[in-house]
Amino acid sequence: MSPRLTRLIGQTGLYAVANAAIKASGLFIAPILLNTAFLSQAGYGQLEVLLVTAQLGIVITGMGIGWGLLKYLTDPSSKDDHAALPFTSLLMIIVCASLSLAIFVGGAPVIDRLLFGGGELTSAIRILGAYIFVKSVGQIPYMVLRAREHVGSFVSIVVVEVVALVGLVYVFLVVRGAGLHGVLYAYLLAAATGLLLLIVFVLARIDVKLNRRLVKRIFLFGAPLVAAHLADHVLKVGDRYILNWLTDPETVALYGWAGRLSNALNLVLVQSLQMSFVVLGLKSLGAGDVSLHRRTFRHFSIWMGWGVLALSLLALDGMHLLVNYLGVSSEYLKADPLIYPLSLGFLAYGAYLIVVNVLYARERTRLVGVVMLVAAVLNVLLNFALIPFFGMMGAAAATVLAYFFLALYTARIAEREANVGYPLSSLGVVVAVTAVMVLVAQPTADWAAAPRIAARLGLVLAYPLLVFLLRLYTLRDVREGARMAGQWWASARGRDRAP
């Protein structure tokens, strides 16, 4: 087992802790947000649109500066610039974030009319602008931690921020009854808590060195990625806008809840892998090694497929618990059929993140932006074509189709660049297996709870057997995995015993 793959698995596990904390915070606040006594279903739909707007605003405000910082901090050829990169990037992001804040504060009435057609949420838009400012500035110290592989510090600060979010949501909604505006204040104050910790433990320790030459270099690398990451967010959440325009806030609320459930896989598996792989993958390609990319693609496809299946089959009974015991509106049970297609979209997205690493290493960021933009346009067109006929399911289908186009076409380009040999057949088999098993489970939706859970859990546990029967994994893979686990355990014990 290569040292890089071992580090990838270890760092992915730590990042998974941070992302699991983020998802856990969502589960803790879900009974509050989905309880119409504290926030109406329409209000939850409006919150979804506002949070989507924040995500897009953070991407545009960031101007790819964080990604430029990450690229050159991990590039051995830029070693002489490493000391000046963090401070230079920080000043760049503060300027951009200040401009963004001015736009959201001054243009709040216009943004409100564009999103909701009225003037009732102008003050909420201004709170959102402050949130975007804080999160944008926080990108720089977070990227410094990632580039230097200080994963433990990264995780600790994220956990503090999400714990603060849970507590603040409870205070503003349950204790003070502040509704939608209270939720936004909770997000803002939690983000400010995280930024304060980053200032103390990261920014206070960087060298105060400004290199004007780096400004142009960072922009040239990062700016093309703005279009790519903006298109990426359109793929992930742009359908909320289209549903909001073509249907109503209640429909957006159902679709948004299904998206949040499927996003658990994105946070815990996809984003955790991406956070470690983007660094180790760049270093691996810099050393002329493509095996990490090939092996990661296969392992990710198989394990993510199991996660997609488990979430799709077991989420319904989890939602029943929320409805029966925590006061969540039963209307949200209608979101269940959307979970599988949205989760499948994240499977394709994770595959894309692995293959696109080759293009980052080759500095083909303009090509990344073009391909992502094409996928986003495809997604928007499919949404407008399918939503009028199929409603929420049409939006989910558009997302899946656009993500698979993105992953497969990018894999084709990356293969020409580096001749990695991605095992695309493994991804195809996983998709086929999970689709068949979800179809088999559909009739159990109307069964009593106990037999339904037993039947669906049986299907989930049958997945590993099918993986071996279809030879996605072999006994050799099991022996290699056991050997790696033993090496990791021995290394961990050695570190514990060190003086």
CSV table of C-alpha atoms in Angstrom, one decimal:
chain,number,residue,atom,x,y,z
A,1,MET,CA,0.0,0.0,0.0
A,2,SER,CA,1.5,3.3,-1.1
A,3,PRO,CA,2.2,5.9,1.6
A,4,ARG,CA,0.1,8.5,-0.3
A,5,LEU,CA,-3.0,6.2,-0.4
A,6,THR,CA,-2.5,5.5,3.3
A,7,ARG,CA,-2.4,9.2,4.0
A,8,LEU,CA,-5.4,9.8,1.8
A,9,ILE,CA,-7.5,7.3,3.7
A,10,GLY,CA,-6.4,8.7,7.1
A,11,GLN,CA,-7.0,12.3,6.1
A,12,THR,CA,-10.3,11.5,4.5
A,13,GLY,CA,-11.4,9.9,7.8
A,14,LEU,CA,-10.5,13.0,9.7
A,15,TYR,CA,-12.2,15.3,7.2
A,16,ALA,CA,-15.2,13.0,7.4
A,17,VAL,CA,-15.4,13.8,11.1
A,18,ALA,CA,-15.8,17.5,10.3
A,19,ASN,CA,-18.3,16.8,7.6
A,20,ALA,CA,-20.2,14.4,9.8
A,21,ALA,CA,-20.4,17.1,12.4
A,22,ILE,CA,-21.8,19.5,9.8
A,23,LYS,CA,-24.4,16.9,8.8
A,24,ALA,CA,-25.2,16.1,12.5
A,25,SER,CA,-25.9,19.7,13.1
A,26,GLY,CA,-28.4,19.6,10.2
A,27,LEU,CA,-30.1,16.6,11.8
A,28,PHE,CA,-30.2,18.4,15.2
A,29,ILE,CA,-31.8,21.5,13.8
A,30,ALA,CA,-34.1,19.6,11.4
A,31,PRO,CA,-36.8,19.0,14.0
A,32,ILE,CA,-36.9,22.8,14.6
A,33,LEU,CA,-36.7,23.9,11.0
A,34,LEU,CA,-39.3,21.4,9.8
A,35,ASN,CA,-41.7,22.1,12.7
A,36,THR,CA,-44.3,24.5,11.4
A,37,ALA,CA,-44.7,25.9,14.9
A,38,PHE,CA,-41.3,27.5,14.6
A,39,LEU,CA,-40.9,27.9,10.8
A,40,SER,CA,-43.6,27.6,8.2
A,41,GLN,CA,-43.1,25.2,5.2
A,42,ALA,CA,-43.1,28.3,2.9
A,43,GLY,CA,-40.5,29.9,5.2
A,44,TYR,CA,-38.3,26.7,5.0
A,45,GLY,CA,-38.6,27.0,1.2
A,46,GLN,CA,-37.5,30.6,1.3
A,47,LEU,CA,-34.6,29.6,3.6
A,48,GLU,CA,-33.5,27.1,0.9
A,49,VAL,CA,-33.4,29.8,-1.7
A,50,LEU,CA,-31.5,32.2,0.5
A,51,LEU,CA,-28.9,29.6,1.4
A,52,VAL,CA,-28.5,28.7,-2.2
A,53,THR,CA,-27.9,32.4,-2.9
A,54,ALA,CA,-25.3,32.5,-0.2
A,55,GLN,CA,-23.4,29.5,-1.7
A,56,LEU,CA,-23.4,31.2,-5.1
A,57,GLY,CA,-22.4,34.5,-3.5
A,58,ILE,CA,-19.4,32.9,-1.7
A,59,VAL,CA,-18.2,31.4,-5.0
A,60,ILE,CA,-18.4,34.7,-6.9
A,61,THR,CA,-16.9,36.7,-4.0
A,62,GLY,CA,-14.0,34.3,-3.6
A,63,MET,CA,-12.9,34.8,-7.2
A,64,GLY,CA,-11.0,31.5,-7.1
A,65,ILE,CA,-8.4,33.1,-4.7
A,66,GLY,CA,-8.6,30.2,-2.2
A,67,TRP,CA,-7.9,27.7,-5.0
A,68,GLY,CA,-5.0,29.7,-6.3
A,69,LEU,CA,-3.6,29.7,-2.8
A,70,LEU,CA,-4.0,26.0,-2.4
A,71,LYS,CA,-2.5,25.3,-5.8
A,72,TYR,CA,0.7,27.2,-5.2
A,73,LEU,CA,1.1,26.3,-1.5
A,74,THR,CA,1.2,22.6,-2.6
A,75,ASP,CA,3.5,23.3,-5.6
A,76,PRO,CA,7.2,22.6,-4.9
A,77,SER,CA,8.2,24.9,-7.8
A,78,SER,CA,6.6,27.9,-5.9
A,79,LYS,CA,8.5,27.2,-2.7
A,80,ASP,CA,10.1,30.7,-2.7
A,81,ASP,CA,6.6,32.3,-2.6
A,82,HIS,CA,5.1,30.1,0.1
A,83,ALA,CA,5.7,32.7,2.9
A,84,ALA,CA,3.9,35.5,1.1
A,85,LEU,CA,1.0,33.5,-0.4
A,86,PRO,CA,-1.3,33.5,2.7
A,87,PHE,CA,-1.2,37.2,3.5
A,88,THR,CA,-1.4,38.3,-0.2
A,89,SER,CA,-4.4,36.0,-0.7
A,90,LEU,CA,-6.0,37.4,2.5
A,91,LEU,CA,-5.8,41.0,1.3
A,92,MET,CA,-7.2,40.0,-2.1
A,93,ILE,CA,-10.2,38.2,-0.5
A,94,ILE,CA,-11.0,41.1,1.9
A,95,VAL,CA,-11.2,43.5,-1.0
A,96,CYS,CA,-13.6,41.2,-2.9
A,97,ALA,CA,-15.7,40.4,0.2
A,98,SER,CA,-16.1,44.1,0.9
A,99,LEU,CA,-17.4,44.8,-2.6
A,100,SER,CA,-19.8,41.9,-2.2
A,101,LEU,CA,-21.1,43.2,1.2
A,102,ALA,CA,-21.7,46.6,-0.4
A,103,ILE,CA,-23.8,45.1,-3.2
A,104,PHE,CA,-25.9,43.0,-0.8
A,105,VAL,CA,-26.5,45.9,1.6
A,106,GLY,CA,-27.3,48.5,-1.1
A,107,GLY,CA,-29.0,46.2,-3.6
A,108,ALA,CA,-31.1,44.2,-1.1
A,109,PRO,CA,-34.5,45.5,-2.4
A,110,VAL,CA,-33.6,44.5,-6.0
A,111,ILE,CA,-32.3,41.1,-5.0
A,112,ASP,CA,-35.5,40.5,-2.9
A,113,ARG,CA,-37.7,41.3,-5.9
A,114,LEU,CA,-35.6,39.0,-8.2
A,115,LEU,CA,-35.8,36.1,-5.8
A,116,PHE,CA,-39.3,36.4,-4.2
A,117,GLY,CA,-41.1,39.1,-6.2
A,118,GLY,CA,-41.7,41.3,-3.1
A,119,GLY,CA,-40.1,43.5,-0.5
A,120,GLU,CA,-40.7,41.5,2.7
A,121,LEU,CA,-37.2,39.9,2.9
A,122,THR,CA,-35.0,42.9,2.3
A,123,SER,CA,-33.5,42.8,5.8
A,124,ALA,CA,-32.9,39.1,5.4
A,125,ILE,CA,-30.9,39.8,2.2
A,126,ARG,CA,-28.7,42.2,4.1
A,127,ILE,CA,-28.0,39.6,6.9
A,128,LEU,CA,-27.2,37.2,4.1
A,129,GLY,CA,-24.6,39.7,2.7
A,130,ALA,CA,-22.8,39.8,6.0
A,131,TYR,CA,-22.8,36.0,6.1
A,132,ILE,CA,-21.2,35.8,2.7
A,133,PHE,CA,-18.5,38.3,3.8
A,134,VAL,CA,-17.5,36.2,6.8
A,135,LYS,CA,-17.5,32.9,5.0
A,136,SER,CA,-15.6,34.3,2.0
A,137,VAL,CA,-12.8,35.7,4.2
A,138,GLY,CA,-12.7,32.4,6.1
A,139,GLN,CA,-11.8,30.5,2.9
A,140,ILE,CA,-8.1,31.7,3.1
A,141,PRO,CA,-7.2,30.3,6.6
A,142,TYR,CA,-9.1,27.1,5.9
A,143,MET,CA,-7.1,26.6,2.7
A,144,VAL,CA,-3.8,27.2,4.6
A,145,LEU,CA,-4.7,24.4,7.0
A,146,ARG,CA,-5.6,22.1,4.1
A,147,ALA,CA,-2.4,22.9,2.2
A,148,ARG,CA,-0.2,22.3,5.2
A,149,GLU,CA,-2.2,19.1,6.0
A,150,HIS,CA,-3.2,20.4,9.5
A,151,VAL,CA,-6.3,18.3,9.3
A,152,GLY,CA,-6.8,18.1,13.1
A,153,SER,CA,-7.0,21.9,13.5
A,154,PHE,CA,-9.3,22.2,10.5
A,155,VAL,CA,-11.7,19.6,12.0
A,156,SER,CA,-11.7,21.2,15.4
A,157,ILE,CA,-12.7,24.6,14.2
A,158,VAL,CA,-15.4,23.2,11.9
A,159,VAL,CA,-16.8,21.3,14.9
A,160,VAL,CA,-16.9,24.4,17.1
A,161,GLU,CA,-18.7,26.3,14.3
A,162,VAL,CA,-21.4,23.7,13.8
A,163,VAL,CA,-22.0,23.3,17.6
A,164,ALA,CA,-22.5,27.1,17.7
A,165,LEU,CA,-24.9,26.9,14.8
A,166,VAL,CA,-27.1,24.3,16.6
A,167,GLY,CA,-27.2,26.3,19.8
A,168,LEU,CA,-28.0,29.6,18.0
A,169,VAL,CA,-30.8,28.1,15.9
A,170,TYR,CA,-32.4,26.8,19.1
A,171,VAL,CA,-32.1,30.2,20.8
A,172,PHE,CA,-33.4,32.3,17.9
A,173,LEU,CA,-36.2,29.9,16.8
A,174,VAL,CA,-37.4,28.1,19.9
A,175,VAL,CA,-36.6,30.6,22.7
A,176,ARG,CA,-37.0,33.9,20.8
A,177,GLY,CA,-39.4,32.8,18.0
A,178,ALA,CA,-37.5,34.9,15.5
A,179,GLY,CA,-38.5,32.8,12.5
A,180,LEU,CA,-36.6,33.0,9.2
A,181,HIS,CA,-34.6,36.1,10.2
A,182,GLY,CA,-33.5,34.2,13.4
A,183,VAL,CA,-32.2,31.3,11.4
A,184,LEU,CA,-30.1,33.7,9.3
A,185,TYR,CA,-28.7,35.4,12.4
A,186,ALA,CA,-27.7,32.0,13.7
A,187,TYR,CA,-25.8,31.1,10.5
A,188,LEU,CA,-24.1,34.5,10.6
A,189,LEU,CA,-23.0,34.3,14.2
A,190,ALA,CA,-21.8,30.7,13.9
A,191,ALA,CA,-19.7,31.6,10.9
A,192,ALA,CA,-18.3,34.6,12.8
A,193,THR,CA,-17.3,32.2,15.7
A,194,GLY,CA,-15.4,30.0,13.2
A,195,LEU,CA,-13.7,33.0,11.6
A,196,LEU,CA,-12.6,34.3,15.1
A,197,LEU,CA,-10.9,31.0,15.8
A,198,LEU,CA,-9.2,31.0,12.4
A,199,ILE,CA,-7.9,34.5,13.1
A,200,VAL,CA,-6.4,33.5,16.4
A,201,PHE,CA,-4.9,30.1,15.4
A,202,VAL,CA,-4.1,30.6,11.7
A,203,LEU,CA,-4.0,34.2,10.5
A,204,ALA,CA,-2.2,35.5,13.5
A,205,ARG,CA,0.7,33.2,12.7
A,206,ILE,CA,1.2,33.8,9.0
A,207,ASP,CA,4.0,36.1,7.7
A,208,VAL,CA,2.8,39.6,7.0
A,209,LYS,CA,4.3,39.6,3.5
A,210,LEU,CA,2.7,41.1,0.4
A,211,ASN,CA,3.9,40.1,-3.0
A,212,ARG,CA,2.2,42.0,-5.7
A,213,ARG,CA,3.5,39.7,-8.4
A,214,LEU,CA,1.5,36.9,-6.8
A,215,VAL,CA,-1.8,38.8,-7.2
A,216,LYS,CA,-1.8,38.4,-10.9
A,217,ARG,CA,-0.6,34.8,-10.7
A,218,ILE,CA,-3.4,33.8,-8.2
A,219,PHE,CA,-6.1,35.5,-10.3
A,220,LEU,CA,-4.9,33.9,-13.5
A,221,PHE,CA,-5.2,30.4,-11.9
A,222,GLY,CA,-8.3,31.0,-9.8
A,223,ALA,CA,-10.5,33.3,-11.9
A,224,PRO,CA,-11.3,30.7,-14.5
A,225,LEU,CA,-12.4,28.4,-11.7
A,226,VAL,CA,-15.1,30.9,-10.6
A,227,ALA,CA,-17.1,30.0,-13.7
A,228,ALA,CA,-16.4,26.3,-13.0
A,229,HIS,CA,-17.4,26.4,-9.3
A,230,LEU,CA,-20.4,28.7,-10.0
A,231,ALA,CA,-21.6,26.2,-12.6
A,232,ASP,CA,-20.9,23.5,-10.0
A,233,HIS,CA,-23.2,25.2,-7.6
A,234,VAL,CA,-25.8,25.7,-10.3
A,235,LEU,CA,-25.7,21.9,-10.8
A,236,LYS,CA,-26.1,21.3,-7.1
A,237,VAL,CA,-28.7,23.8,-6.1
A,238,GLY,CA,-29.8,25.8,-9.1
A,239,ASP,CA,-32.9,23.7,-9.4
A,240,ARG,CA,-34.2,25.3,-6.3
A,241,TYR,CA,-34.4,28.6,-8.2
A,242,ILE,CA,-36.3,27.0,-11.1
A,243,LEU,CA,-38.7,25.2,-8.8
A,244,ASN,CA,-39.2,28.5,-6.9
A,245,TRP,CA,-40.1,30.2,-10.2
A,246,LEU,CA,-42.2,27.4,-11.7
A,247,THR,CA,-43.9,26.0,-8.6
A,248,ASP,CA,-44.2,27.4,-5.0
A,249,PRO,CA,-42.1,27.7,-1.8
A,250,GLU,CA,-43.8,24.5,-0.4
A,251,THR,CA,-42.5,22.4,-3.3
A,252,VAL,CA,-39.0,24.0,-2.8
A,253,ALA,CA,-39.2,23.0,0.8
A,254,LEU,CA,-39.8,19.3,0.0
A,255,TYR,CA,-37.1,19.2,-2.6
A,256,GLY,CA,-34.7,21.1,-0.3
A,257,TRP,CA,-35.3,18.6,2.5
A,258,ALA,CA,-34.6,15.6,0.1
A,259,GLY,CA,-31.5,17.4,-1.1
A,260,ARG,CA,-30.3,17.9,2.5
A,261,LEU,CA,-30.7,14.2,3.2
A,262,SER,CA,-28.8,13.1,0.1
A,263,ASN,CA,-26.2,15.8,0.9
A,264,ALA,CA,-25.2,13.7,3.9
A,265,LEU,CA,-23.4,11.5,1.5
A,266,ASN,CA,-21.8,14.4,-0.2
A,267,LEU,CA,-20.5,15.8,3.0
A,268,VAL,CA,-19.4,12.6,4.7
A,269,LEU,CA,-18.0,10.7,1.7
A,270,VAL,CA,-17.5,13.0,-1.3
A,271,GLN,CA,-16.3,16.2,0.3
A,272,SER,CA,-14.2,14.4,2.9
A,273,LEU,CA,-12.4,12.6,0.1
A,274,GLN,CA,-12.1,15.7,-2.0
A,275,MET,CA,-10.5,17.7,0.8
A,276,SER,CA,-7.7,15.3,1.2
A,277,PHE,CA,-7.5,14.1,-2.4
A,278,VAL,CA,-7.1,17.5,-4.0
A,279,VAL,CA,-3.8,18.0,-2.1
A,280,LEU,CA,-2.4,14.4,-2.2
A,281,GLY,CA,-3.6,14.0,-5.8
A,282,LEU,CA,-1.7,17.1,-7.0
A,283,LYS,CA,1.4,16.0,-5.1
A,284,SER,CA,1.1,12.5,-6.6
A,285,LEU,CA,0.8,13.7,-10.2
A,286,GLY,CA,3.7,16.1,-9.5
A,287,ALA,CA,5.8,13.0,-8.7
A,288,GLY,CA,4.6,11.3,-11.9
A,289,ASP,CA,2.4,8.7,-10.2
A,290,VAL,CA,-1.2,8.1,-11.6
A,291,SER,CA,-1.9,4.9,-9.6
A,292,LEU,CA,-3.5,6.9,-6.7
A,293,HIS,CA,-6.1,8.3,-9.1
A,294,ARG,CA,-7.0,5.0,-10.6
A,295,ARG,CA,-7.3,3.1,-7.3
A,296,THR,CA,-9.2,5.9,-5.6
A,297,PHE,CA,-11.8,6.0,-8.4
A,298,ARG,CA,-12.5,2.3,-8.0
A,299,HIS,CA,-12.7,2.3,-4.2
A,300,PHE,CA,-14.8,5.4,-4.1
A,301,SER,CA,-17.3,4.1,-6.7
A,302,ILE,CA,-17.9,0.9,-4.7
A,303,TRP,CA,-18.2,2.4,-1.2
A,304,MET,CA,-20.2,5.4,-2.3
A,305,GLY,CA,-22.6,3.1,-4.1
A,306,TRP,CA,-23.2,1.3,-0.8
A,307,GLY,CA,-23.9,4.7,0.9
A,308,VAL,CA,-26.3,5.7,-1.9
A,309,LEU,CA,-28.2,2.4,-1.4
A,310,ALA,CA,-28.3,2.6,2.4
A,311,LEU,CA,-29.5,6.1,2.5
A,312,SER,CA,-32.1,5.6,-0.2
A,313,LEU,CA,-33.7,2.6,1.5
A,314,LEU,CA,-33.5,3.6,5.1
A,315,ALA,CA,-34.2,7.3,5.0
A,316,LEU,CA,-38.0,6.8,4.9
A,317,ASP,CA,-38.1,5.2,8.4
A,318,GLY,CA,-35.8,7.8,9.7
A,319,MET,CA,-38.2,10.5,8.5
A,320,HIS,CA,-41.1,8.6,10.1
A,321,LEU,CA,-39.3,8.9,13.5
A,322,LEU,CA,-39.0,12.6,13.0
A,323,VAL,CA,-42.7,12.9,12.2
A,324,ASN,CA,-43.9,10.6,15.0
A,325,TYR,CA,-41.7,11.7,17.8
A,326,LEU,CA,-40.2,15.2,17.1
A,327,GLY,CA,-43.1,17.1,15.7
A,328,VAL,CA,-41.9,17.3,12.0
A,329,SER,CA,-44.7,17.9,9.5
A,330,SER,CA,-45.8,14.7,7.7
A,331,GLU,CA,-45.8,16.6,4.5
A,332,TYR,CA,-42.0,16.1,4.4
A,333,LEU,CA,-42.5,12.3,3.9
A,334,LYS,CA,-43.3,13.1,0.3
A,335,ALA,CA,-39.6,13.9,-0.3
A,336,ASP,CA,-38.6,10.2,0.0
A,337,PRO,CA,-38.7,9.2,-3.7
A,338,LEU,CA,-36.2,12.0,-4.5
A,339,ILE,CA,-33.5,10.7,-2.3
A,340,TYR,CA,-32.1,8.0,-4.6
A,341,PRO,CA,-31.7,10.1,-7.8
A,342,LEU,CA,-30.2,13.0,-5.8
A,343,SER,CA,-27.8,10.7,-4.0
A,344,LEU,CA,-26.9,9.1,-7.4
A,345,GLY,CA,-26.0,12.6,-8.6
A,346,PHE,CA,-23.5,12.9,-5.8
A,347,LEU,CA,-22.0,9.6,-6.7
A,348,ALA,CA,-21.3,11.0,-10.2
A,349,TYR,CA,-20.1,14.3,-8.7
A,350,GLY,CA,-17.6,12.4,-6.5
A,351,ALA,CA,-16.3,10.6,-9.5
A,352,TYR,CA,-15.9,14.0,-11.3
A,353,LEU,CA,-13.8,15.4,-8.4
A,354,ILE,CA,-11.3,12.5,-8.7
A,355,VAL,CA,-10.9,12.9,-12.5
A,356,VAL,CA,-10.8,16.7,-12.6
A,357,ASN,CA,-7.7,16.6,-10.3
A,358,VAL,CA,-5.6,15.8,-13.4
A,359,LEU,CA,-6.8,19.0,-15.1
A,360,TYR,CA,-5.9,21.1,-12.0
A,361,ALA,CA,-2.4,19.6,-12.0
A,362,ARG,CA,-2.0,20.5,-15.6
A,363,GLU,CA,-3.3,24.0,-14.9
A,364,ARG,CA,-6.1,23.5,-17.4
A,365,THR,CA,-8.5,25.6,-15.4
A,366,ARG,CA,-10.1,27.3,-18.4
A,367,LEU,CA,-11.1,23.9,-19.7
A,368,VAL,CA,-12.5,22.9,-16.3
A,369,GLY,CA,-14.6,26.0,-16.4
A,370,VAL,CA,-15.9,25.4,-19.9
A,371,VAL,CA,-16.9,21.8,-19.2
A,372,MET,CA,-18.6,22.7,-16.0
A,373,LEU,CA,-20.4,25.5,-17.7
A,374,VAL,CA,-21.7,23.2,-20.4
A,375,ALA,CA,-23.0,20.8,-17.7
A,376,ALA,CA,-24.7,23.6,-15.9
A,377,VAL,CA,-26.4,24.9,-19.0
A,378,LEU,CA,-27.5,21.3,-19.7
A,379,ASN,CA,-28.9,21.1,-16.2
A,380,VAL,CA,-30.9,24.3,-16.5
A,381,LEU,CA,-32.3,23.3,-19.9
A,382,LEU,CA,-33.3,19.9,-18.6
A,383,ASN,CA,-34.9,21.5,-15.5
A,384,PHE,CA,-37.1,23.8,-17.6
A,385,ALA,CA,-38.0,20.9,-19.9
A,386,LEU,CA,-38.8,18.3,-17.2
A,387,ILE,CA,-40.2,20.2,-14.2
A,388,PRO,CA,-43.5,21.3,-16.0
A,389,PHE,CA,-44.2,17.6,-16.6
A,390,PHE,CA,-42.7,15.7,-13.7
A,391,GLY,CA,-42.4,18.3,-11.0
A,392,MET,CA,-39.7,17.6,-8.3
A,393,MET,CA,-38.8,14.3,-9.9
A,394,GLY,CA,-38.0,16.1,-13.2
A,395,ALA,CA,-35.6,18.4,-11.3
A,396,ALA,CA,-33.9,15.3,-9.7
A,397,ALA,CA,-33.6,13.6,-13.1
A,398,ALA,CA,-32.0,16.7,-14.6
A,399,THR,CA,-29.4,16.8,-11.9
A,400,VAL,CA,-28.5,13.1,-12.3
A,401,LEU,CA,-28.1,13.4,-16.1
A,402,ALA,CA,-26.0,16.6,-15.9
A,403,TYR,CA,-23.7,15.2,-13.3
A,404,PHE,CA,-23.0,12.0,-15.2
A,405,PHE,CA,-22.3,14.0,-18.4
A,406,LEU,CA,-19.9,16.1,-16.3
A,407,ALA,CA,-18.1,13.1,-14.8
A,408,LEU,CA,-17.8,11.0,-18.0
A,409,TYR,CA,-16.8,13.8,-20.3
A,410,THR,CA,-14.2,15.1,-17.8
A,411,ALA,CA,-12.8,11.5,-17.4
A,412,ARG,CA,-12.4,11.3,-21.1
A,413,ILE,CA,-10.4,14.6,-21.2
A,414,ALA,CA,-8.3,13.6,-18.1
A,415,GLU,CA,-7.5,10.3,-19.7
A,416,ARG,CA,-6.0,12.0,-22.7
A,417,GLU,CA,-3.9,14.2,-20.4
A,418,ALA,CA,-2.5,11.6,-18.1
A,419,ASN,CA,-3.4,8.1,-19.3
A,420,VAL,CA,-4.7,7.1,-15.8
A,421,GLY,CA,-6.9,4.1,-16.9
A,422,TYR,CA,-10.0,5.0,-14.8
A,423,PRO,CA,-12.1,1.9,-14.2
A,424,LEU,CA,-15.4,3.4,-15.5
A,425,SER,CA,-16.9,0.0,-15.8
A,426,SER,CA,-16.9,-0.2,-11.9
A,427,LEU,CA,-19.0,3.0,-11.8
A,428,GLY,CA,-21.4,1.6,-14.3
A,429,VAL,CA,-21.9,-1.7,-12.4
A,430,VAL,CA,-22.5,0.1,-9.2
A,431,VAL,CA,-25.2,2.3,-10.7
A,432,ALA,CA,-26.9,-0.7,-12.3
A,433,VAL,CA,-26.8,-2.7,-9.0
A,434,THR,CA,-28.2,0.1,-6.8
A,435,ALA,CA,-30.9,1.0,-9.3
A,436,VAL,CA,-32.2,-2.6,-9.4
A,437,MET,CA,-32.1,-2.9,-5.6
A,438,VAL,CA,-34.0,0.4,-5.1
A,439,LEU,CA,-36.7,-0.8,-7.6
A,440,VAL,CA,-37.0,-4.1,-5.8
A,441,ALA,CA,-37.5,-2.2,-2.5
A,442,GLN,CA,-40.3,0.1,-3.8
A,443,PRO,CA,-43.2,-2.2,-3.0
A,444,THR,CA,-42.1,-2.3,0.7
A,445,ALA,CA,-42.9,1.5,1.1
A,446,ASP,CA,-46.5,0.6,2.1
A,447,TRP,CA,-45.6,-2.3,4.5
A,448,ALA,CA,-45.7,-2.0,8.3
A,449,ALA,CA,-42.5,-0.6,9.8
A,450,ALA,CA,-40.9,-3.8,11.1
A,451,PRO,CA,-41.1,-5.9,7.9
A,452,ARG,CA,-40.2,-2.9,5.8
A,453,ILE,CA,-37.1,-2.1,7.8
A,454,ALA,CA,-36.1,-5.8,7.8
A,455,ALA,CA,-36.5,-6.2,4.0
A,456,ARG,CA,-34.7,-3.0,3.2
A,457,LEU,CA,-31.9,-3.6,5.6
A,458,GLY,CA,-31.5,-7.1,4.1
A,459,LEU,CA,-31.0,-5.5,0.6
A,460,VAL,CA,-28.4,-3.1,2.0
A,461,LEU,CA,-26.5,-6.0,3.6
A,462,ALA,CA,-26.7,-8.0,0.4
A,463,TYR,CA,-24.7,-5.3,-1.5
A,464,PRO,CA,-21.2,-6.4,-0.3
A,465,LEU,CA,-22.0,-9.9,-1.5
A,466,LEU,CA,-23.0,-8.6,-4.9
A,467,VAL,CA,-19.8,-6.6,-5.0
A,468,PHE,CA,-17.8,-9.9,-4.8
A,469,LEU,CA,-20.1,-11.9,-7.0
A,470,LEU,CA,-19.6,-9.3,-9.7
A,471,ARG,CA,-15.9,-9.2,-9.0
A,472,LEU,CA,-15.7,-5.5,-8.2
A,473,TYR,CA,-13.7,-6.7,-5.3
A,474,THR,CA,-11.6,-9.9,-5.0
A,475,LEU,CA,-10.0,-11.8,-2.1
A,476,ARG,CA,-6.8,-10.1,-3.1
A,477,ASP,CA,-8.4,-6.7,-2.4
A,478,VAL,CA,-9.5,-7.9,1.0
A,479,ARG,CA,-6.0,-9.2,1.9
A,480,GLU,CA,-4.5,-5.9,0.8
A,481,GLY,CA,-7.0,-3.9,2.8
A,482,ALA,CA,-6.3,-6.0,5.9
A,483,ARG,CA,-2.6,-5.5,5.5
A,484,MET,CA,-3.0,-1.8,5.1
A,485,ALA,CA,-5.2,-1.6,8.3
A,486,GLY,CA,-2.5,-3.5,10.2
A,487,GLN,CA,0.2,-1.1,9.0
A,488,TRP,CA,-1.9,1.9,9.9
A,489,TRP,CA,-2.7,0.4,13.4
A,490,ALA,CA,1.0,-0.4,14.0
A,491,SER,CA,1.9,3.1,13.0
A,492,ALA,CA,-0.7,4.7,15.2
A,493,ARG,CA,0.4,2.6,18.2
A,494,GLY,CA,4.0,3.7,17.5
A,495,ARG,CA,3.0,7.3,17.6
A,496,ASP,CA,1.1,6.8,20.9
A,497,ARG,CA,4.2,5.2,22.5
A,498,ALA,CA,6.6,7.9,21.3
A,499,PRO,CA,7.9,10.1,24.1
